[in-house]
Tab-separated table of N, CA, C and O in Angstrom:
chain	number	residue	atom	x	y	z
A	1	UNK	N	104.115	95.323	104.898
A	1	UNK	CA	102.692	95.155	105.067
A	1	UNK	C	101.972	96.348	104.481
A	1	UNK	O	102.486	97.445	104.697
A	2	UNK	N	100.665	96.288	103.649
A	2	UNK	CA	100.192	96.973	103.292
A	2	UNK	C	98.958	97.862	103.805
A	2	UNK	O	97.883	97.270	103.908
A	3	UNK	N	98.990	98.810	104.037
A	3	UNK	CA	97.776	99.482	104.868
A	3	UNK	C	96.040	99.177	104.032
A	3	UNK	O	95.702	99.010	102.861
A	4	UNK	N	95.354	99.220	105.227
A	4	UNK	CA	93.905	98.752	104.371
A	4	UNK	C	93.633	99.540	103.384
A	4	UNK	O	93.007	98.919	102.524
A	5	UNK	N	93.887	101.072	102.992
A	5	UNK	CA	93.164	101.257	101.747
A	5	UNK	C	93.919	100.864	100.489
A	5	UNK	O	93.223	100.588	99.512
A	6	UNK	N	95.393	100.790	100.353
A	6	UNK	CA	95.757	100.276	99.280
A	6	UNK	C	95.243	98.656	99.070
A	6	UNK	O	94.952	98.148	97.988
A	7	UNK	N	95.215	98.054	100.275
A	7	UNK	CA	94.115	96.902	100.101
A	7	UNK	C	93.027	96.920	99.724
A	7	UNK	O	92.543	95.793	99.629
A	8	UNK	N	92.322	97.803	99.425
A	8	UNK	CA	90.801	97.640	99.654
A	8	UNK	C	91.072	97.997	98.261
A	8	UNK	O	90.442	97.297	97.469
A	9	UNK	N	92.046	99.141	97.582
A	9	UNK	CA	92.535	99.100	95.865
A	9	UNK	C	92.114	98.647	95.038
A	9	UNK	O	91.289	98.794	94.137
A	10	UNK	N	93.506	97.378	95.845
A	10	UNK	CA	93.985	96.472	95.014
A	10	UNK	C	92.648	95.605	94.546
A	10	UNK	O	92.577	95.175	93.395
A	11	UNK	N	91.282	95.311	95.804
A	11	UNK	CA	90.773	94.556	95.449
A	11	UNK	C	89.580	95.090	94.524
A	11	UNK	O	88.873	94.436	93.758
A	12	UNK	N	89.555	96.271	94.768
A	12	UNK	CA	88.592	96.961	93.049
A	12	UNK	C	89.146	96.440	91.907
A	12	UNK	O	88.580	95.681	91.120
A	13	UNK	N	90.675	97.016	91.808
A	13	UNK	CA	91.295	96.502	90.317
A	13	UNK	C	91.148	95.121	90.102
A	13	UNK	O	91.573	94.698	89.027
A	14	UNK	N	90.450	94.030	91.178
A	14	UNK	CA	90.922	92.540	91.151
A	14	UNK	C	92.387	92.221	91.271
A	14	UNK	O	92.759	91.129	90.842
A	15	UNK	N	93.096	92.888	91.702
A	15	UNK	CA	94.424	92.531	91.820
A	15	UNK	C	94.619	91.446	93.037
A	15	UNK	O	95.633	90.748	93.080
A	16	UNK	N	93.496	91.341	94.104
A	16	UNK	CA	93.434	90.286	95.077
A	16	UNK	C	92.110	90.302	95.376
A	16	UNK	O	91.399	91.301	95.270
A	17	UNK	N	91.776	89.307	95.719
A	17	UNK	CA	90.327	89.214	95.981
A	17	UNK	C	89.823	88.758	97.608
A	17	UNK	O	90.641	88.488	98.488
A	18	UNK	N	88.626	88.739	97.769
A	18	UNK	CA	88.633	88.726	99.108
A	18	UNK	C	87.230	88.183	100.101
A	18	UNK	O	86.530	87.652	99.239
A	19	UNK	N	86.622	88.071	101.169
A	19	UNK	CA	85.150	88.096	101.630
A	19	UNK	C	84.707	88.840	101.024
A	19	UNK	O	85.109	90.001	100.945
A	20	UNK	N	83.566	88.270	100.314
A	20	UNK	CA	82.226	89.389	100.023
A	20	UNK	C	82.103	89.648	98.622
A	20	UNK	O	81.061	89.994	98.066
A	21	UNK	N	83.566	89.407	97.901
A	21	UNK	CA	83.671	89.878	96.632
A	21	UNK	C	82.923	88.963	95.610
A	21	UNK	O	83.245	87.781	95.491
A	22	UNK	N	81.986	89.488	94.922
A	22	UNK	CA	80.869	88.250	94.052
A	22	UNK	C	81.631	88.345	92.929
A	22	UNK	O	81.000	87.881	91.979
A	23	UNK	N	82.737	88.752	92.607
A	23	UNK	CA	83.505	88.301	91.265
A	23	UNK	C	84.482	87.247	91.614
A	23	UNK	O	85.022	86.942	92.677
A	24	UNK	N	84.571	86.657	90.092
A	24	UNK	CA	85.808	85.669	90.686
A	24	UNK	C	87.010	86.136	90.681
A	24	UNK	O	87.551	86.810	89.804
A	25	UNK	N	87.499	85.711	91.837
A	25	UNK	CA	88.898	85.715	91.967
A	25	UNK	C	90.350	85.806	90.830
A	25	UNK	O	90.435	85.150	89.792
A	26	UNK	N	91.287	86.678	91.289
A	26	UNK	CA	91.635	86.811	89.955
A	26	UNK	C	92.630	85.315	89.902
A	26	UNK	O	92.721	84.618	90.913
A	27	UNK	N	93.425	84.897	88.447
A	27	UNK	CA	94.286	84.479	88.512
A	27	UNK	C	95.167	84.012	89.561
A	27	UNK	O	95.092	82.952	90.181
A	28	UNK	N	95.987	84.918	89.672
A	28	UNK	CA	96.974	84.567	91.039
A	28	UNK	C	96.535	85.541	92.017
A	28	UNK	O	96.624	86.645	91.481
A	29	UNK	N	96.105	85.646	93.194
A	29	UNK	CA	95.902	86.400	94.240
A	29	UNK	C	97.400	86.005	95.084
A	29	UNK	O	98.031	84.948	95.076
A	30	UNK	N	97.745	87.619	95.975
A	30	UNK	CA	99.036	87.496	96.731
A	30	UNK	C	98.828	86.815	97.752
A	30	UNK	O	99.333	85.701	97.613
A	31	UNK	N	98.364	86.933	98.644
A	31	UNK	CA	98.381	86.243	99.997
A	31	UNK	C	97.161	85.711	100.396
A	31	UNK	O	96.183	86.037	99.723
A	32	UNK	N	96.963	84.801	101.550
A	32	UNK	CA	95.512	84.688	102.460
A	32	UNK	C	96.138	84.945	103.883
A	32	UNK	O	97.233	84.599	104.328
A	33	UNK	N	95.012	85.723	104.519
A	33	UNK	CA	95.187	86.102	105.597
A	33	UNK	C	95.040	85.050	107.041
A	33	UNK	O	95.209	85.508	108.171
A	34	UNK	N	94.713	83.644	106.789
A	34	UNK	CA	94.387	82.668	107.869
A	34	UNK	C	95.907	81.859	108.238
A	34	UNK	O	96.869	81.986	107.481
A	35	UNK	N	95.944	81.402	108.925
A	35	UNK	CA	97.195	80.509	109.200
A	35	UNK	C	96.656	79.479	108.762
A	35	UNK	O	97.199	78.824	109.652
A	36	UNK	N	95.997	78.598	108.126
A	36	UNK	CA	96.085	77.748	107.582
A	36	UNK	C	95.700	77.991	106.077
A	36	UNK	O	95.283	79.111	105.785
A	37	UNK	N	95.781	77.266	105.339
A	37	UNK	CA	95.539	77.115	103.589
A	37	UNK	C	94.190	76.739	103.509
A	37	UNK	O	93.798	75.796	104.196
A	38	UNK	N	93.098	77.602	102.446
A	38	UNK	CA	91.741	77.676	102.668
A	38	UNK	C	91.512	76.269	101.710
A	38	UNK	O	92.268	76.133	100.749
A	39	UNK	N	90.465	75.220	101.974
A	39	UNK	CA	90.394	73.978	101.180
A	39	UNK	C	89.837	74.694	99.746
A	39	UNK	O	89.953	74.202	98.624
A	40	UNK	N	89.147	76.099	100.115
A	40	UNK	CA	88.834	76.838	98.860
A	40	UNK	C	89.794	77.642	97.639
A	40	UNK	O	89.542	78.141	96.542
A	41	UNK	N	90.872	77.490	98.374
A	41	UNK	CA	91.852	78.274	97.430
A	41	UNK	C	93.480	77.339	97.678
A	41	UNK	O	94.566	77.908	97.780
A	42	UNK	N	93.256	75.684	97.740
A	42	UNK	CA	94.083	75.388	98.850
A	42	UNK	C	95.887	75.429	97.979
A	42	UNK	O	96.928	74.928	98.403
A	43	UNK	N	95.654	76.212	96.695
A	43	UNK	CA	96.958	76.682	96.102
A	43	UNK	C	97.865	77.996	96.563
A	43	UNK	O	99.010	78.176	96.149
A	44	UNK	N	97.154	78.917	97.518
A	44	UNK	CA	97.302	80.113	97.766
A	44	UNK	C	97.610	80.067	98.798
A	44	UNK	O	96.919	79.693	99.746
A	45	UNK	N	99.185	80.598	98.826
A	45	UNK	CA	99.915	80.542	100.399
A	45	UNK	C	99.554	81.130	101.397
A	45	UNK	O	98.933	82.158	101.125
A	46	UNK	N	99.671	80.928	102.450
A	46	UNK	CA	99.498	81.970	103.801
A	46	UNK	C	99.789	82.510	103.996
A	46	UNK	O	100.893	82.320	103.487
A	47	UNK	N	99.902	83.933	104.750
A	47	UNK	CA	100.872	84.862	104.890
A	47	UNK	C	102.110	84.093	105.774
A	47	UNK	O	103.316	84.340	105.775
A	48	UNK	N	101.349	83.077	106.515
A	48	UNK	CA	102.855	82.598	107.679
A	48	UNK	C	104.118	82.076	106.257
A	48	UNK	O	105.342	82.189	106.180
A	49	UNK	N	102.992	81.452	105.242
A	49	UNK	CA	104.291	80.871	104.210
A	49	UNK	C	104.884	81.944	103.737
A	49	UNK	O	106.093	81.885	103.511
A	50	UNK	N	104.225	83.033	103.515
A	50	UNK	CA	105.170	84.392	102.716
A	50	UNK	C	105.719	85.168	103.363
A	50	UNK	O	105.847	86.374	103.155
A	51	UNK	N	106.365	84.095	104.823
A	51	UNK	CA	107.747	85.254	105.696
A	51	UNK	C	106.938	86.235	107.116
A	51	UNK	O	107.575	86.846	107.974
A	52	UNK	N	105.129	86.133	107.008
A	52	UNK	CA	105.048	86.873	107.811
A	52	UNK	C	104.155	86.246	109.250
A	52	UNK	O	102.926	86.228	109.311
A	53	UNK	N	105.112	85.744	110.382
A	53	UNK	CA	104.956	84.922	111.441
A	53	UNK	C	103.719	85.340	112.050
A	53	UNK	O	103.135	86.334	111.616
A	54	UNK	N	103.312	84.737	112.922
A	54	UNK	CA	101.811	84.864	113.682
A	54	UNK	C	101.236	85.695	112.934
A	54	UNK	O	101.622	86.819	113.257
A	55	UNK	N	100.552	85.734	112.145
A	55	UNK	CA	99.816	86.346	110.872
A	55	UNK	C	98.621	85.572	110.731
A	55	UNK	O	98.606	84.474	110.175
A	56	UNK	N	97.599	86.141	111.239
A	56	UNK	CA	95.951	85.270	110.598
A	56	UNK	C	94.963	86.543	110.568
A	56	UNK	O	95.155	87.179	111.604
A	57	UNK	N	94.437	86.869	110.141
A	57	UNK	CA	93.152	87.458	110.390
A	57	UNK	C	91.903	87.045	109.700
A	57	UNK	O	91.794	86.890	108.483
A	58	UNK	N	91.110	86.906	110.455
A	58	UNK	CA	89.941	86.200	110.120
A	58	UNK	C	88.613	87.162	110.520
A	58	UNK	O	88.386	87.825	111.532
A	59	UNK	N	87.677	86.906	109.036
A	59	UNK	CA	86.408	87.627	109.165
A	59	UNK	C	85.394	86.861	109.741
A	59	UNK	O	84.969	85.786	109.316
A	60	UNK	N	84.907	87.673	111.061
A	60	UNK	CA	83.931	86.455	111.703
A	60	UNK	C	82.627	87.152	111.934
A	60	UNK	O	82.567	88.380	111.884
A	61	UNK	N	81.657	86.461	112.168
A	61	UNK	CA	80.042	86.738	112.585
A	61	UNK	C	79.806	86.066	113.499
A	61	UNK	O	80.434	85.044	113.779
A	62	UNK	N	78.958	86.474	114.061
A	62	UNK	CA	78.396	86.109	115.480
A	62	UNK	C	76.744	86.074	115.826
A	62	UNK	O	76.251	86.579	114.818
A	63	UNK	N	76.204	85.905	116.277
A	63	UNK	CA	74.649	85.958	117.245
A	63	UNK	C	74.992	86.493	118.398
A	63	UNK	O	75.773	85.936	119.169
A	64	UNK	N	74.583	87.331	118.566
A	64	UNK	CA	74.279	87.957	120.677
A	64	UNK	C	73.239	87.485	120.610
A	64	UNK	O	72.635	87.147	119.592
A	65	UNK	N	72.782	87.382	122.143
A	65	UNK	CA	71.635	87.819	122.717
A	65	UNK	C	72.031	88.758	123.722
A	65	UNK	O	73.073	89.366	123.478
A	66	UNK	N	71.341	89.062	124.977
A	66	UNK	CA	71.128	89.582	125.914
A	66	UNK	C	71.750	88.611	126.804
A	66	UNK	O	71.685	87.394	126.636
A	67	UNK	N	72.601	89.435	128.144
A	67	UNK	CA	73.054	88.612	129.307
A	67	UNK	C	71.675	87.963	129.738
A	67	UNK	O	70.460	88.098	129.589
A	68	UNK	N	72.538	87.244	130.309
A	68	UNK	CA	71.103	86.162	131.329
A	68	UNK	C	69.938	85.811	130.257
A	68	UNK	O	68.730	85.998	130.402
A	69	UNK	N	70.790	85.110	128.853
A	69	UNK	CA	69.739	84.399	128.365
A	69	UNK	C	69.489	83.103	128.720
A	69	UNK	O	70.405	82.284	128.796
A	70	UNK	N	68.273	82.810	128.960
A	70	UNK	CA	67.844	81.857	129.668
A	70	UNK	C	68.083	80.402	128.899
A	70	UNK	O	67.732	80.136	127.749
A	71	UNK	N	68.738	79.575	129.787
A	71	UNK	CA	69.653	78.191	129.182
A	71	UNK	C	68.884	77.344	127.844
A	71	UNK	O	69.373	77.147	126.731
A	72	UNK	N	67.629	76.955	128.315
A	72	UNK	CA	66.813	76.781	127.147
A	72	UNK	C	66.948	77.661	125.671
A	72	UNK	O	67.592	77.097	124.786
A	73	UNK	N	66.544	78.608	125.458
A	73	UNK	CA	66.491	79.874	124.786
A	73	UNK	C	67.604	79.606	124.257
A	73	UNK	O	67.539	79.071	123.150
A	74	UNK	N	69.070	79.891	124.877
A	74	UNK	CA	70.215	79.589	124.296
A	74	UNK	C	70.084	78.579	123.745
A	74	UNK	O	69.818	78.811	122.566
A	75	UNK	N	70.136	77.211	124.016
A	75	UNK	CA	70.072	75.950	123.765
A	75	UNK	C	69.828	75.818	122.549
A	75	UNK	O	70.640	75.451	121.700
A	76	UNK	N	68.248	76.221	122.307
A	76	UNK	CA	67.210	76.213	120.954
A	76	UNK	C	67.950	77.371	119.450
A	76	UNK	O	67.968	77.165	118.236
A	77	UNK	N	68.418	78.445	120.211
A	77	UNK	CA	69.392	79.371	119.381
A	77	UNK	C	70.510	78.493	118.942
A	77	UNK	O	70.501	78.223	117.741
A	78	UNK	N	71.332	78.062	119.555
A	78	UNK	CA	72.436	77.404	118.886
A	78	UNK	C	71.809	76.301	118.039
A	78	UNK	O	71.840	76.480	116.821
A	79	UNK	N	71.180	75.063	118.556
A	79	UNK	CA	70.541	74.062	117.833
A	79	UNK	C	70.316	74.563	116.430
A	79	UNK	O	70.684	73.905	115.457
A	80	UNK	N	69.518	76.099	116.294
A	80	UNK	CA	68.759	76.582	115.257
A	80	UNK	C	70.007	77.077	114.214
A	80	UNK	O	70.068	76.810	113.014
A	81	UNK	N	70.826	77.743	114.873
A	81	UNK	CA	71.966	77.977	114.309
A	81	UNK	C	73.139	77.264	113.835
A	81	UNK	O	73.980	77.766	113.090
A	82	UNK	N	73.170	76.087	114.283
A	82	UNK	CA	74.017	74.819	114.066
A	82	UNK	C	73.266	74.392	112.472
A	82	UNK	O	73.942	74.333	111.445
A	83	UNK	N	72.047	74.170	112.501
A	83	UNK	CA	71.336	73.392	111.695
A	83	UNK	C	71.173	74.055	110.236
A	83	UNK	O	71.019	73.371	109.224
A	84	UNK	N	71.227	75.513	110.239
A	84	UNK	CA	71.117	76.324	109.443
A	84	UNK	C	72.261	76.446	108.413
A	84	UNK	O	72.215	76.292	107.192
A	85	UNK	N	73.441	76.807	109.327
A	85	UNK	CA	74.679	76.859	109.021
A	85	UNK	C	75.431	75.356	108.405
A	85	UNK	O	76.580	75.310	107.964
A	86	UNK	N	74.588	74.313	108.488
A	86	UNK	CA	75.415	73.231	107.911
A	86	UNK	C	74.300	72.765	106.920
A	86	UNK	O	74.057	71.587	106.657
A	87	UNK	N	73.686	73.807	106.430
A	87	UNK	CA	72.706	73.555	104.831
A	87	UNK	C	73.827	73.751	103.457
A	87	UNK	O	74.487	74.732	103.114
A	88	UNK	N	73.729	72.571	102.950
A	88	UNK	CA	74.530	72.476	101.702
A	88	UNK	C	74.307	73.440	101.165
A	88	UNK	O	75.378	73.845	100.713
A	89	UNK	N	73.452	74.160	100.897
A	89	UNK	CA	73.039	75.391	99.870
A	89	UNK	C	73.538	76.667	100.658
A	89	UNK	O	73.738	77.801	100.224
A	90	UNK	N	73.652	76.267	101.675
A	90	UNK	CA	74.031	77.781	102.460
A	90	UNK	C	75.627	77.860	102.383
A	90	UNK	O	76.283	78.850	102.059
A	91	UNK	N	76.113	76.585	102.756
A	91	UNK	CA	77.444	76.438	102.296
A	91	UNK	C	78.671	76.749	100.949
A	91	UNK	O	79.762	77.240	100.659
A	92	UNK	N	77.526	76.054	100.491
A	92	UNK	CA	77.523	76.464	98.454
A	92	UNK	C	77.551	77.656	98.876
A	92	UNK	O	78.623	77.781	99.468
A	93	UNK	N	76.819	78.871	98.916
A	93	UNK	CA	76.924	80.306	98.559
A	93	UNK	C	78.008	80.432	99.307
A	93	UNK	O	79.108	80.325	98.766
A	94	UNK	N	77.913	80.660	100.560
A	94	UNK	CA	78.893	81.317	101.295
A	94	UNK	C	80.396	81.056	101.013
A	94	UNK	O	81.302	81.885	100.931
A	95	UNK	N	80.438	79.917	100.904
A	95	UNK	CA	82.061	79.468	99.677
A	95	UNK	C	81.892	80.176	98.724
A	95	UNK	O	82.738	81.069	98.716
A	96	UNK	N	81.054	80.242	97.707
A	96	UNK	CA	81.303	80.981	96.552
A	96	UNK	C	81.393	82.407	96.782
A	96	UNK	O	81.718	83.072	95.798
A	97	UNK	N	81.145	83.112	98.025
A	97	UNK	CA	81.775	84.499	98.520
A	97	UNK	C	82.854	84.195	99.316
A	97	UNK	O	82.943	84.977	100.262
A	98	UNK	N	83.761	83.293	99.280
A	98	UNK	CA	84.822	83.695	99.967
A	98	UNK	C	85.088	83.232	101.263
A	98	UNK	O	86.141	83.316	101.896
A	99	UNK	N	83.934	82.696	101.611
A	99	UNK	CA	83.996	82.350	103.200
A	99	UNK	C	83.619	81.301	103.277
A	99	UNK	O	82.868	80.854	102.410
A	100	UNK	N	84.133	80.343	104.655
A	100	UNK	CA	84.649	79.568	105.457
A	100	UNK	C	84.081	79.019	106.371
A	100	UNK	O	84.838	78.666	107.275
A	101	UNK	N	82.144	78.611	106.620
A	101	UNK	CA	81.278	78.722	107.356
A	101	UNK	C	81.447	78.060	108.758
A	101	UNK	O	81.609	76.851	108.592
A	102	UNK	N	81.467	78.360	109.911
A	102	UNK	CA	81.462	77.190	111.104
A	102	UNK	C	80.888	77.892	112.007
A	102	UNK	O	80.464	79.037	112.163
A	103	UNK	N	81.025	76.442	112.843
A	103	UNK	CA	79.640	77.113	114.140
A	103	UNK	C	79.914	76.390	115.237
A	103	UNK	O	80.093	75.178	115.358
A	104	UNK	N	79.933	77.668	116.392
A	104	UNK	CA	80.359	77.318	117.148
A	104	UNK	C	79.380	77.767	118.465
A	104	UNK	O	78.800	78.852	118.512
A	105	UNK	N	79.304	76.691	119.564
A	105	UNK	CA	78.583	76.664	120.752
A	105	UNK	C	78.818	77.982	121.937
A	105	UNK	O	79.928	78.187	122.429
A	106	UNK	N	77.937	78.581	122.192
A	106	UNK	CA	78.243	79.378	123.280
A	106	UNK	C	79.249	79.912	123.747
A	106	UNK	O	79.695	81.060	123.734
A	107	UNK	N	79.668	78.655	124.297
A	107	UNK	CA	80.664	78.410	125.166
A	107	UNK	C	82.463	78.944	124.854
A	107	UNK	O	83.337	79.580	125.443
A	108	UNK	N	82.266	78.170	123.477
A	108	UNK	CA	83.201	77.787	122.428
A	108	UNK	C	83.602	79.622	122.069
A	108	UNK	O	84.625	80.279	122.263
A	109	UNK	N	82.351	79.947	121.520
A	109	UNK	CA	82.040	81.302	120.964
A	109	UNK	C	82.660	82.600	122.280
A	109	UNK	O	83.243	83.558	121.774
A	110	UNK	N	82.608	82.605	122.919
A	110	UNK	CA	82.814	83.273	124.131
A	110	UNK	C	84.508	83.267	124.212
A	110	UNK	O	85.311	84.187	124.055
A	111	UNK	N	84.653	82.201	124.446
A	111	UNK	CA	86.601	81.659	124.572
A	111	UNK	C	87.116	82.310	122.759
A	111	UNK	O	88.225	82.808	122.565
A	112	UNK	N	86.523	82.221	122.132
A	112	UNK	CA	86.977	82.701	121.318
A	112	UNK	C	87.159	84.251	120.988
A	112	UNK	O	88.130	84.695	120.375
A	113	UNK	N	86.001	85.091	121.520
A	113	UNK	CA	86.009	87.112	121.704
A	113	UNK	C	86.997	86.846	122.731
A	113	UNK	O	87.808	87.768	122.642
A	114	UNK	N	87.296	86.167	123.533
A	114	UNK	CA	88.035	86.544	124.401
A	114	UNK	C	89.726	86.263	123.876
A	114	UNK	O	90.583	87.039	124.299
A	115	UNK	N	89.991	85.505	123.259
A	115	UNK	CA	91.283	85.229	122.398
A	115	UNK	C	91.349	86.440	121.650
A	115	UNK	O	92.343	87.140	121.843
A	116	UNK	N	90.386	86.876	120.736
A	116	UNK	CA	90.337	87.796	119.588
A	116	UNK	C	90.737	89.144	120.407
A	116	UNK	O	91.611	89.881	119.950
A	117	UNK	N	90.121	89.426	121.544
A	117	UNK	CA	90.186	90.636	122.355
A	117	UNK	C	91.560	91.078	123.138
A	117	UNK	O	91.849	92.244	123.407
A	118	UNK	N	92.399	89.855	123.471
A	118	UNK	CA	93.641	89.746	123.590
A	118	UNK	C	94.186	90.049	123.299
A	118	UNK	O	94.971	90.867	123.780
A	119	UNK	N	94.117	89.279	121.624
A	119	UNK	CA	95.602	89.258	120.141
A	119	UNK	C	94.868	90.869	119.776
A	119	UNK	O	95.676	91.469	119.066
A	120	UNK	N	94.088	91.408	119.937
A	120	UNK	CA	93.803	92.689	118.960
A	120	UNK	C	94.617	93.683	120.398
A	120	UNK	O	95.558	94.421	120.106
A	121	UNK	N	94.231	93.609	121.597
A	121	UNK	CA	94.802	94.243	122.379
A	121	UNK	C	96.509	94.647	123.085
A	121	UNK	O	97.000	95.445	123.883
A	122	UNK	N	96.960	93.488	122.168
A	122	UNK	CA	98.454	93.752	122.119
A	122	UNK	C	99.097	94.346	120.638
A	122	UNK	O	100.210	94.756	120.307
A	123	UNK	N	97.962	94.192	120.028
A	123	UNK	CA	98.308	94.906	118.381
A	123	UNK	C	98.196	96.747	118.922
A	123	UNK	O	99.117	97.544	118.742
A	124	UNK	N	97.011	97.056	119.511
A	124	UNK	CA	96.451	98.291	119.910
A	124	UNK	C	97.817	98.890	121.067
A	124	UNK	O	98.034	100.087	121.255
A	125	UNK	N	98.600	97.767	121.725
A	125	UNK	CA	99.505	98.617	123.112
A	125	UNK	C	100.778	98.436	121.760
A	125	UNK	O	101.298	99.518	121.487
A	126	UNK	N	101.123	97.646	121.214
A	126	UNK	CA	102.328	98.171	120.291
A	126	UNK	C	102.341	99.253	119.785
A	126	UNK	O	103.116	100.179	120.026
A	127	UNK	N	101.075	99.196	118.696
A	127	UNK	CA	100.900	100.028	117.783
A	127	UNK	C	100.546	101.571	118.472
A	127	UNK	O	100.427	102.596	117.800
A	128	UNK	N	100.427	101.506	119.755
A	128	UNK	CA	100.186	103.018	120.766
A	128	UNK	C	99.138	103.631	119.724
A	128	UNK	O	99.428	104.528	118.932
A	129	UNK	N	97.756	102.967	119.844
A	129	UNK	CA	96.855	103.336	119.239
A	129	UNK	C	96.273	103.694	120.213
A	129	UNK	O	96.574	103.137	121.268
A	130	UNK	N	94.988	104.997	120.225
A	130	UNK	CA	94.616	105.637	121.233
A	130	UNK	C	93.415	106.155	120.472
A	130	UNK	O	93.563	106.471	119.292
A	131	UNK	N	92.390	106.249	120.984
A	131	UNK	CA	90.834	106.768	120.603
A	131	UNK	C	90.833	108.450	120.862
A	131	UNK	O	90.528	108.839	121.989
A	132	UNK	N	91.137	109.334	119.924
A	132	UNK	CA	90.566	110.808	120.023
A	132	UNK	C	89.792	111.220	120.878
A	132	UNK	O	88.644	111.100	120.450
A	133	UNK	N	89.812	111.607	121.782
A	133	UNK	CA	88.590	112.687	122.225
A	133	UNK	C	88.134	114.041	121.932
A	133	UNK	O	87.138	114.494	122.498
């Protein structure tokens, strides 16, 4: 496995490409980081196909608000955010950077930091990673 800055390199030289990158993609790129095969690149193996098991990482965005946002308020936020996020033109771009757009409810959204906070928190007790003071 390669540490992020020789990643971050590789993807100056275009040797792999990645979120965010407004050039195209090179030729053959080595891996994708999702457990499944992107419908955008759907020739480009996974890391699970290239030998390396429970392997996904995924770049995500979010909306907060404030605790105790009021159910309405929420309601009208997601609605607004649902509707936005499934604009063909918004889609169009955001594919053409690399990414994978979806949207997800509150609820949904919540169960999910809490999965992410998990799988990163057993990476952090292996890896005996520890914050400086």
């Amino acid at each position: 496995m390669r540490a992020t800055l020789p990643i971050a390199s590789d993807r100056q030289r275009c040797r792999i490409a990645g979120p965010g990158d407004r050039r195209p993609a090179p030729p053959v790129s080595r891996w994708r980081f999702g457990a499944e095969r992107s419908p955008l690149l759907p020739d480009l193996a996974t890391m699970k196909e290239q030998g390396q098991k429970n392997f996904a990482f995924y770049s995500w965005y979010g909306v907060w608000g404030p605790a105790k946002l009021p159910a309405p308020v929420l309601r009208r936020l997601e609605a607004a955010s649902a509707k936005v996020m499934a604009s063909p033109k918004l889609v169009e771009q955001l594919n053409g950077l690399g990414f994978e757009p979806s949207v997800k409810d509150s609820a949904a959204f919540a169960r999910f930091i809490d999965a992410e906070m998990k799988r990163y928190q057993i990476i952090i007790d292996q890896a005996k990673i520890h914050i400086a003071q």
